[in-house]
Coordinates of N, CA and C in Angstrom, one line a residue:
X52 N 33.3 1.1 3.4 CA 32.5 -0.1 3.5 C 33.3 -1.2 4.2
X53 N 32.7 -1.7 5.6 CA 33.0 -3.0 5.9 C 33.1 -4.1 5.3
X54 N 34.1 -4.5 5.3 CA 33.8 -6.3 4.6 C 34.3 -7.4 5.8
X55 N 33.0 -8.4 5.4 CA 33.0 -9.5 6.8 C 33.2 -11.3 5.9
X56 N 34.0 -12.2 6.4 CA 34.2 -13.2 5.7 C 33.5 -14.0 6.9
X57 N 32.6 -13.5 8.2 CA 32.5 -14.6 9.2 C 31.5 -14.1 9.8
X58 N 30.0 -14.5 9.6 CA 29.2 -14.2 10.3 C 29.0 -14.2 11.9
X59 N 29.7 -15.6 12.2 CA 29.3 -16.2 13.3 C 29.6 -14.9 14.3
X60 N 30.5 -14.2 14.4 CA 30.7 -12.8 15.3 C 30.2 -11.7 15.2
X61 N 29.3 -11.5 14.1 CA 28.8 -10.3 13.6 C 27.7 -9.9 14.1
X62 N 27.5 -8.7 15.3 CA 26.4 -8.2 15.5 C 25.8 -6.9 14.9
X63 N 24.6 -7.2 15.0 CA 23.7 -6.5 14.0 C 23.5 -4.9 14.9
X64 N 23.5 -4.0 14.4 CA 23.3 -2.8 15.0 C 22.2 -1.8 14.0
X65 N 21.1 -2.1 14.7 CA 20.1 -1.4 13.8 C 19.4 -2.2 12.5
X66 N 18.6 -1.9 12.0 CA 17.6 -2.6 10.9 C 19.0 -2.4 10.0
X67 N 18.8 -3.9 9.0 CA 20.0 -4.6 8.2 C 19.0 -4.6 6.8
X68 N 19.4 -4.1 5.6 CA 18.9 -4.2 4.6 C 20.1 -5.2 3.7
X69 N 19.3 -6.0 3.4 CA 20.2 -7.5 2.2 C 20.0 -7.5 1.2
X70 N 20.9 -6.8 0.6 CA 20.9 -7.6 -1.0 C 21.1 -8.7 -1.4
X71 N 20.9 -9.7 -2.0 CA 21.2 -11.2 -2.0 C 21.4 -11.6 -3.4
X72 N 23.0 -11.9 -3.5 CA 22.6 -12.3 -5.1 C 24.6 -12.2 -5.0
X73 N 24.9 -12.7 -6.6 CA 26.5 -13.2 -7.2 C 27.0 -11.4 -7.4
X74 N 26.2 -10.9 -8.0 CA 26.5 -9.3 -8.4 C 27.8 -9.2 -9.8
X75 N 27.8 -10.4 -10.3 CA 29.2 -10.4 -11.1 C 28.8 -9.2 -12.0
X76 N 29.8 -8.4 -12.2 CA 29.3 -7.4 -13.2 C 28.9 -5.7 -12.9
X77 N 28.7 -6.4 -11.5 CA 27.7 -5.3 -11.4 C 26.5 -4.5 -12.6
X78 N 26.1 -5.1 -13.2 CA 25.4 -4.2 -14.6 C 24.3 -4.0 -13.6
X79 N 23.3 -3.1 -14.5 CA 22.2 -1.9 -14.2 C 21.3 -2.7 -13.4
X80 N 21.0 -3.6 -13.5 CA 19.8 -4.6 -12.7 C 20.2 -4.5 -11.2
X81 N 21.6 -4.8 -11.3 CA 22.2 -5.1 -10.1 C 22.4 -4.2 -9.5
X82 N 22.9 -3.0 -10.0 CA 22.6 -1.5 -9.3 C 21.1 -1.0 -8.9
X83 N 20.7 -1.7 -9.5 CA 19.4 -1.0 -9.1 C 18.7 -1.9 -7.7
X84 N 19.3 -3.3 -7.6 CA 19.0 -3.5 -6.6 C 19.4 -3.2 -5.5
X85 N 21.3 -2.5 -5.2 CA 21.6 -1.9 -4.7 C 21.3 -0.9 -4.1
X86 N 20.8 0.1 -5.3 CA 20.1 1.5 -4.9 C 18.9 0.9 -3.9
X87 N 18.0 0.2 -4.2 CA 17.0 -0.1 -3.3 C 17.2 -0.5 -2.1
X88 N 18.6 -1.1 -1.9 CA 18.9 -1.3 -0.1 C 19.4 0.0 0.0
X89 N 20.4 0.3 -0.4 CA 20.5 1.9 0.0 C 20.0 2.7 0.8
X90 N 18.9 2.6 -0.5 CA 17.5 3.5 -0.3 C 16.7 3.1 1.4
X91 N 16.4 2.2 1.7 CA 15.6 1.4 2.9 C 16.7 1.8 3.8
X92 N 17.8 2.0 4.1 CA 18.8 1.2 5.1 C 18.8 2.7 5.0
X93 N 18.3 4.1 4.6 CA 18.8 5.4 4.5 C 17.7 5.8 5.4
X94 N 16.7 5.3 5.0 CA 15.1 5.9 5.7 C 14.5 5.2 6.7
X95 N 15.4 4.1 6.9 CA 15.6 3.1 8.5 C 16.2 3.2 9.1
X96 N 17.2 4.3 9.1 CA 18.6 4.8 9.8 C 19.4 3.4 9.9
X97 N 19.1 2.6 9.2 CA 20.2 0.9 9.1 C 21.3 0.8 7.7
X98 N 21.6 0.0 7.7 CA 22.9 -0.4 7.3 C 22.5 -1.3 5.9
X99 N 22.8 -1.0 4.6 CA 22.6 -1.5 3.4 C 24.1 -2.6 3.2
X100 N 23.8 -3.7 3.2 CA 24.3 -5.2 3.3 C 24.5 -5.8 1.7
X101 N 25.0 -6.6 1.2 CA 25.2 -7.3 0.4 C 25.8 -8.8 0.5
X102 N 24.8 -9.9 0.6 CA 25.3 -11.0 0.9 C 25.6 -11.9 -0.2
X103 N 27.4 -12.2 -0.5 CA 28.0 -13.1 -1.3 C 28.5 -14.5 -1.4
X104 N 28.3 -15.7 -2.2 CA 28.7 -16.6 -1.7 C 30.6 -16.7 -2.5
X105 N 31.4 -16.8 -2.1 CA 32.5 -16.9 -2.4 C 33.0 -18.2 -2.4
X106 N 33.2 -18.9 -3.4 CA 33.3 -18.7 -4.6 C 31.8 -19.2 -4.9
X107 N 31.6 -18.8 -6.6 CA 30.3 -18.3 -6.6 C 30.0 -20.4 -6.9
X108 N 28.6 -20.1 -6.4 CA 28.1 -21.5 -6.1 C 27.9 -22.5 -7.6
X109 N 28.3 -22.0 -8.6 CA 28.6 -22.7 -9.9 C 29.7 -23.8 -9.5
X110 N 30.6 -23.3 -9.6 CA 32.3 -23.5 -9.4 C 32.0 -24.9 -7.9
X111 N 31.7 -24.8 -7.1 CA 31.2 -26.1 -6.6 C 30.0 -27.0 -6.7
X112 N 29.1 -26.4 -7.5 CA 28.1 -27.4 -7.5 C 28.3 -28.2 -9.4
X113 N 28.4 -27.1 -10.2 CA 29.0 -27.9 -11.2 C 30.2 -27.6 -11.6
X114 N 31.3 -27.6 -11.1 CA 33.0 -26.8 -11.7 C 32.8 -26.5 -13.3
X115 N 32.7 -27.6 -14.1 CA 32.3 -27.8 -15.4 C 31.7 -26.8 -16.6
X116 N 30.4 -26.1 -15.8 CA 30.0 -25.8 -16.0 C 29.4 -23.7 -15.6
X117 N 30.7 -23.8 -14.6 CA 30.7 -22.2 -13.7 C 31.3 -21.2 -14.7
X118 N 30.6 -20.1 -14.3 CA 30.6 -18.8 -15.8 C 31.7 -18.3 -15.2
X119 N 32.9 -17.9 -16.5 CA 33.7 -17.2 -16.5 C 33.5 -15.4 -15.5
X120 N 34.1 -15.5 -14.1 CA 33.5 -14.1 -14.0 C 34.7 -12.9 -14.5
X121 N 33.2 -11.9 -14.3 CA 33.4 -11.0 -15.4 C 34.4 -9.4 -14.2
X122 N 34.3 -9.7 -13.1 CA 35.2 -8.8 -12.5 C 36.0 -9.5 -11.5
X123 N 36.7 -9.0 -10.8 CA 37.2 -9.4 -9.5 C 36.6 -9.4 -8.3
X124 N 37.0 -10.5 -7.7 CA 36.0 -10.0 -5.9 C 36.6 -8.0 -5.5
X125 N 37.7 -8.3 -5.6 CA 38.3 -6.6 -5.5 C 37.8 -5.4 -6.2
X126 N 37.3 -5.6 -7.5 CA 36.8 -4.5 -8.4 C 35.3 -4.6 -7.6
X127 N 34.7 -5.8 -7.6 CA 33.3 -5.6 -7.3 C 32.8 -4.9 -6.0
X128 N 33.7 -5.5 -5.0 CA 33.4 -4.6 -3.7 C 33.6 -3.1 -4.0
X129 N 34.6 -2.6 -4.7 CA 35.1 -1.4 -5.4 C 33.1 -0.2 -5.9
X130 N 33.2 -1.3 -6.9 CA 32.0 -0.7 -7.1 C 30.4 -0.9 -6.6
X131 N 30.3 -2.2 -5.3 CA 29.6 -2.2 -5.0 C 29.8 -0.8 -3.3
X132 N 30.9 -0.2 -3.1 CA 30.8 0.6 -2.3 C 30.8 2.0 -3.0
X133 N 31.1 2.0 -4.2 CA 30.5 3.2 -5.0 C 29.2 3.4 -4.7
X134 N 28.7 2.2 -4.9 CA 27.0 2.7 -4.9 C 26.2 2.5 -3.8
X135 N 27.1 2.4 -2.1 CA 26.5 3.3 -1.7 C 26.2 2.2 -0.5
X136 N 26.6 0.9 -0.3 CA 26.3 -0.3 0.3 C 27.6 -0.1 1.8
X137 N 27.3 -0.1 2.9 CA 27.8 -0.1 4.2 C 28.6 -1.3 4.5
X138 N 27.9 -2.4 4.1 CA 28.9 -3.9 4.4 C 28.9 -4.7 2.9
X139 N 29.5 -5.3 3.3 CA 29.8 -6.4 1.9 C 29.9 -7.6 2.9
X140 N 29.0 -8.9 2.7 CA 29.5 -10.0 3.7 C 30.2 -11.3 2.0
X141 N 31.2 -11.6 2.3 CA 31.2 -12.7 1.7 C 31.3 -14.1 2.3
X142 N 30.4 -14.7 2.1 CA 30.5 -15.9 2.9 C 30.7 -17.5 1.9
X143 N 31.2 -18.5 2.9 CA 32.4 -19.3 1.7 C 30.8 -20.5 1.4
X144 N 30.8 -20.6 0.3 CA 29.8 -21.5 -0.4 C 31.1 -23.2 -0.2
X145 N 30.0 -24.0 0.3 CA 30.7 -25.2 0.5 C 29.2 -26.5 -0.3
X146 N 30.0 -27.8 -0.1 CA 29.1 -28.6 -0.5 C 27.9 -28.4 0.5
X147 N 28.7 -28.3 1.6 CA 27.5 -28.4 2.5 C 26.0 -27.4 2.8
X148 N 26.5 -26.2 2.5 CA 25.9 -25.1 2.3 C 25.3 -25.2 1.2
X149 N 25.0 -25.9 0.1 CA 24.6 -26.4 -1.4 C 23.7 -27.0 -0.6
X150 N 23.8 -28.0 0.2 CA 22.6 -28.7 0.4 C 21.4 -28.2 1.5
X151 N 21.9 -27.0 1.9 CA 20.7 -26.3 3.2 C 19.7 -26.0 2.2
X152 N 18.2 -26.2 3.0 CA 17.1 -26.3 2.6 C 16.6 -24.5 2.7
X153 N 16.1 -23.5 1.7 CA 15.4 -22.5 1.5 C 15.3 -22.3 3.1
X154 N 13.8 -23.1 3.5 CA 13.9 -22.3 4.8 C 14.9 -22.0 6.0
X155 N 15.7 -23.4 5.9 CA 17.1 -23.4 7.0 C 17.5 -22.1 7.1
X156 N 18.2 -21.5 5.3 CA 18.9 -20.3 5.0 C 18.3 -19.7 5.6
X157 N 16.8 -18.8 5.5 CA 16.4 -18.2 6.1 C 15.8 -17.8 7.2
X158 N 15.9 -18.9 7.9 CA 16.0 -18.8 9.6 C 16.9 -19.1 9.8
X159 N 18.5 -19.6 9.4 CA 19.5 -19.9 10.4 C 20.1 -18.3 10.0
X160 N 20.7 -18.2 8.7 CA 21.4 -17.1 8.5 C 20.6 -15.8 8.2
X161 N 19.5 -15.5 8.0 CA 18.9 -14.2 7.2 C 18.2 -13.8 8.8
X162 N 17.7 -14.8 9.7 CA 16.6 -14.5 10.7 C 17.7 -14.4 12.0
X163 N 18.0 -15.9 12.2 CA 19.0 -15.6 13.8 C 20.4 -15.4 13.5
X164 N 21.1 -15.4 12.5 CA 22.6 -14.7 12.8 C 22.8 -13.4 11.9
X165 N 21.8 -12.4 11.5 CA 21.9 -11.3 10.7 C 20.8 -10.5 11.1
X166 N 20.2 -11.0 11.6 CA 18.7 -10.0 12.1 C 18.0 -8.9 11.0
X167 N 18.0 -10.0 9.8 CA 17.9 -8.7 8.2 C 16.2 -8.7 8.9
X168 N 16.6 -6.9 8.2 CA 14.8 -6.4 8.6 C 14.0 -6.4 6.3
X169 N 15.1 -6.5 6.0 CA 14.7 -6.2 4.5 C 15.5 -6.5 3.8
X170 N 14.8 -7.7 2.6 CA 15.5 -8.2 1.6 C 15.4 -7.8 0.2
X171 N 16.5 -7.4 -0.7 CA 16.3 -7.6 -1.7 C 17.0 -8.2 -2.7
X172 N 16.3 -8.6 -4.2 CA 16.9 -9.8 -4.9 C 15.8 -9.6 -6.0
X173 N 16.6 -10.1 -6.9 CA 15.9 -9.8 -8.5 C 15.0 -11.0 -8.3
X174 N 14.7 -10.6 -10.1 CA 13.3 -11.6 -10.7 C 13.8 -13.0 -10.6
X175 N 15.0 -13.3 -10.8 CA 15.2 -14.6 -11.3 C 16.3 -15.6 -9.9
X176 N 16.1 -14.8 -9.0 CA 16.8 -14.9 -8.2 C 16.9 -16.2 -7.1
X177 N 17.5 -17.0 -7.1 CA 17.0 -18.5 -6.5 C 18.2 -18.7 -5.3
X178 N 17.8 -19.8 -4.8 CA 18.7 -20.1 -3.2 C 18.2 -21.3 -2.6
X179 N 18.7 -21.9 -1.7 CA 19.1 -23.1 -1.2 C 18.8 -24.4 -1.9
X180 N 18.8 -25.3 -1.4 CA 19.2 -26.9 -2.3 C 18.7 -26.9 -3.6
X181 N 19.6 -27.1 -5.0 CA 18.7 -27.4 -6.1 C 18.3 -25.9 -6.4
X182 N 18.6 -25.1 -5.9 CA 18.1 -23.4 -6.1 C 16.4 -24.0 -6.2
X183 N 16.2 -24.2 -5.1 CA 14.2 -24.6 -4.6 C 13.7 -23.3 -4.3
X184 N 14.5 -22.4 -3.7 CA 14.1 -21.0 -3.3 C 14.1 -20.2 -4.1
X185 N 12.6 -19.7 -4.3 CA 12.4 -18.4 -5.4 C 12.3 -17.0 -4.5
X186 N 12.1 -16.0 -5.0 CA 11.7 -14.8 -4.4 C 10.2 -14.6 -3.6
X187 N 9.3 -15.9 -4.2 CA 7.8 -15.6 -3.7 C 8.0 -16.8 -2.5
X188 N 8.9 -17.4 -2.5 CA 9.3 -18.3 -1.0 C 9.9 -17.4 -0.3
X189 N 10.6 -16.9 -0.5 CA 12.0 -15.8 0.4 C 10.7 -14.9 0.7
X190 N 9.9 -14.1 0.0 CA 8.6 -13.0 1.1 C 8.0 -14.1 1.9
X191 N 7.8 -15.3 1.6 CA 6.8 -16.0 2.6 C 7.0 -16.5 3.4
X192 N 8.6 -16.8 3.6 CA 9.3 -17.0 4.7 C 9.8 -15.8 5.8
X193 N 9.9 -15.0 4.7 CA 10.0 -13.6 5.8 C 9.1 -13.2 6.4
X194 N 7.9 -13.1 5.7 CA 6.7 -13.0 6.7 C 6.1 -14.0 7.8
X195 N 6.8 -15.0 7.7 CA 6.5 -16.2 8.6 C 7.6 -15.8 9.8
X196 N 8.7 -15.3 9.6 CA 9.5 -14.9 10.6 C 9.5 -13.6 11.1
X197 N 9.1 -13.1 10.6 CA 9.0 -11.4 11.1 C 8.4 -11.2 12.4

């Protein structure tokens, strides 16, 4: 498994399947969303991705209040390449990145600097400013960019 700390050089080769989410733990949910890029990035002849924010966006948006994690960035790539994932990107969560708006994220980083053909992300799954971005915004942004 590739691991990438820097988008801005990264070209895309073939349909990109994204997993999107902290993955602390890795437990069953989170495998299972795994298996599902896998799965896509196997039958799209592309590349099954996992996009992390390092450090997890707790720890700067409220320090106070950020969950004790439950593995290491090292164990988790460990077992996120067990199950089967081609890249690991970890990318650095800043204040500034806290404040990008849902659609930004996904037209600056998911549309023009990753060229993702397929996203996936749990039920509860949120993103940009205020976590405004749910899962039924992330399909309707994708379909607006596709």
């Amino acid at each position: 498994m590739k691991l990438i700390r820097d988008i801005e050089h990264y070209q895309p080769s073939g349909p990109l399947c994204l997993a999107l989410g902290n993955f602390d733990g890795v437990h069953l949910g989170h495998q299972q969303l795994i298996k599902e890029c896998v799965d896509f990035a196997a039958i799209n002849k592309g590349t099954a991705a996992a996009y992390i924010f390092d450090p997890h966006p707790a720890r700067v948006i409220k320090p106070s209040k950020a969950p004790k994690l439950l593995v290491t960035a090292e164990r988790k790539a460990e077992i996120l390449e067990s199950l089967g994932l081609d890249l690991l990107i970890y990318a650095p969560f800043t204040q500034e990145v806290a404040k990008c708006a849902p659609e930004e994220f996904v037209r600056y980083i998911l549309v023009e600097k990753l060229n993702v053909q397929q996203v996936v992300v749990g039920f509860n799954y949120s993103f940009g400013f205020r976590g405004a971005g749910t899962p039924e915004l992330l399909n309707h942004l994708g379909n607006k960019y596709a």
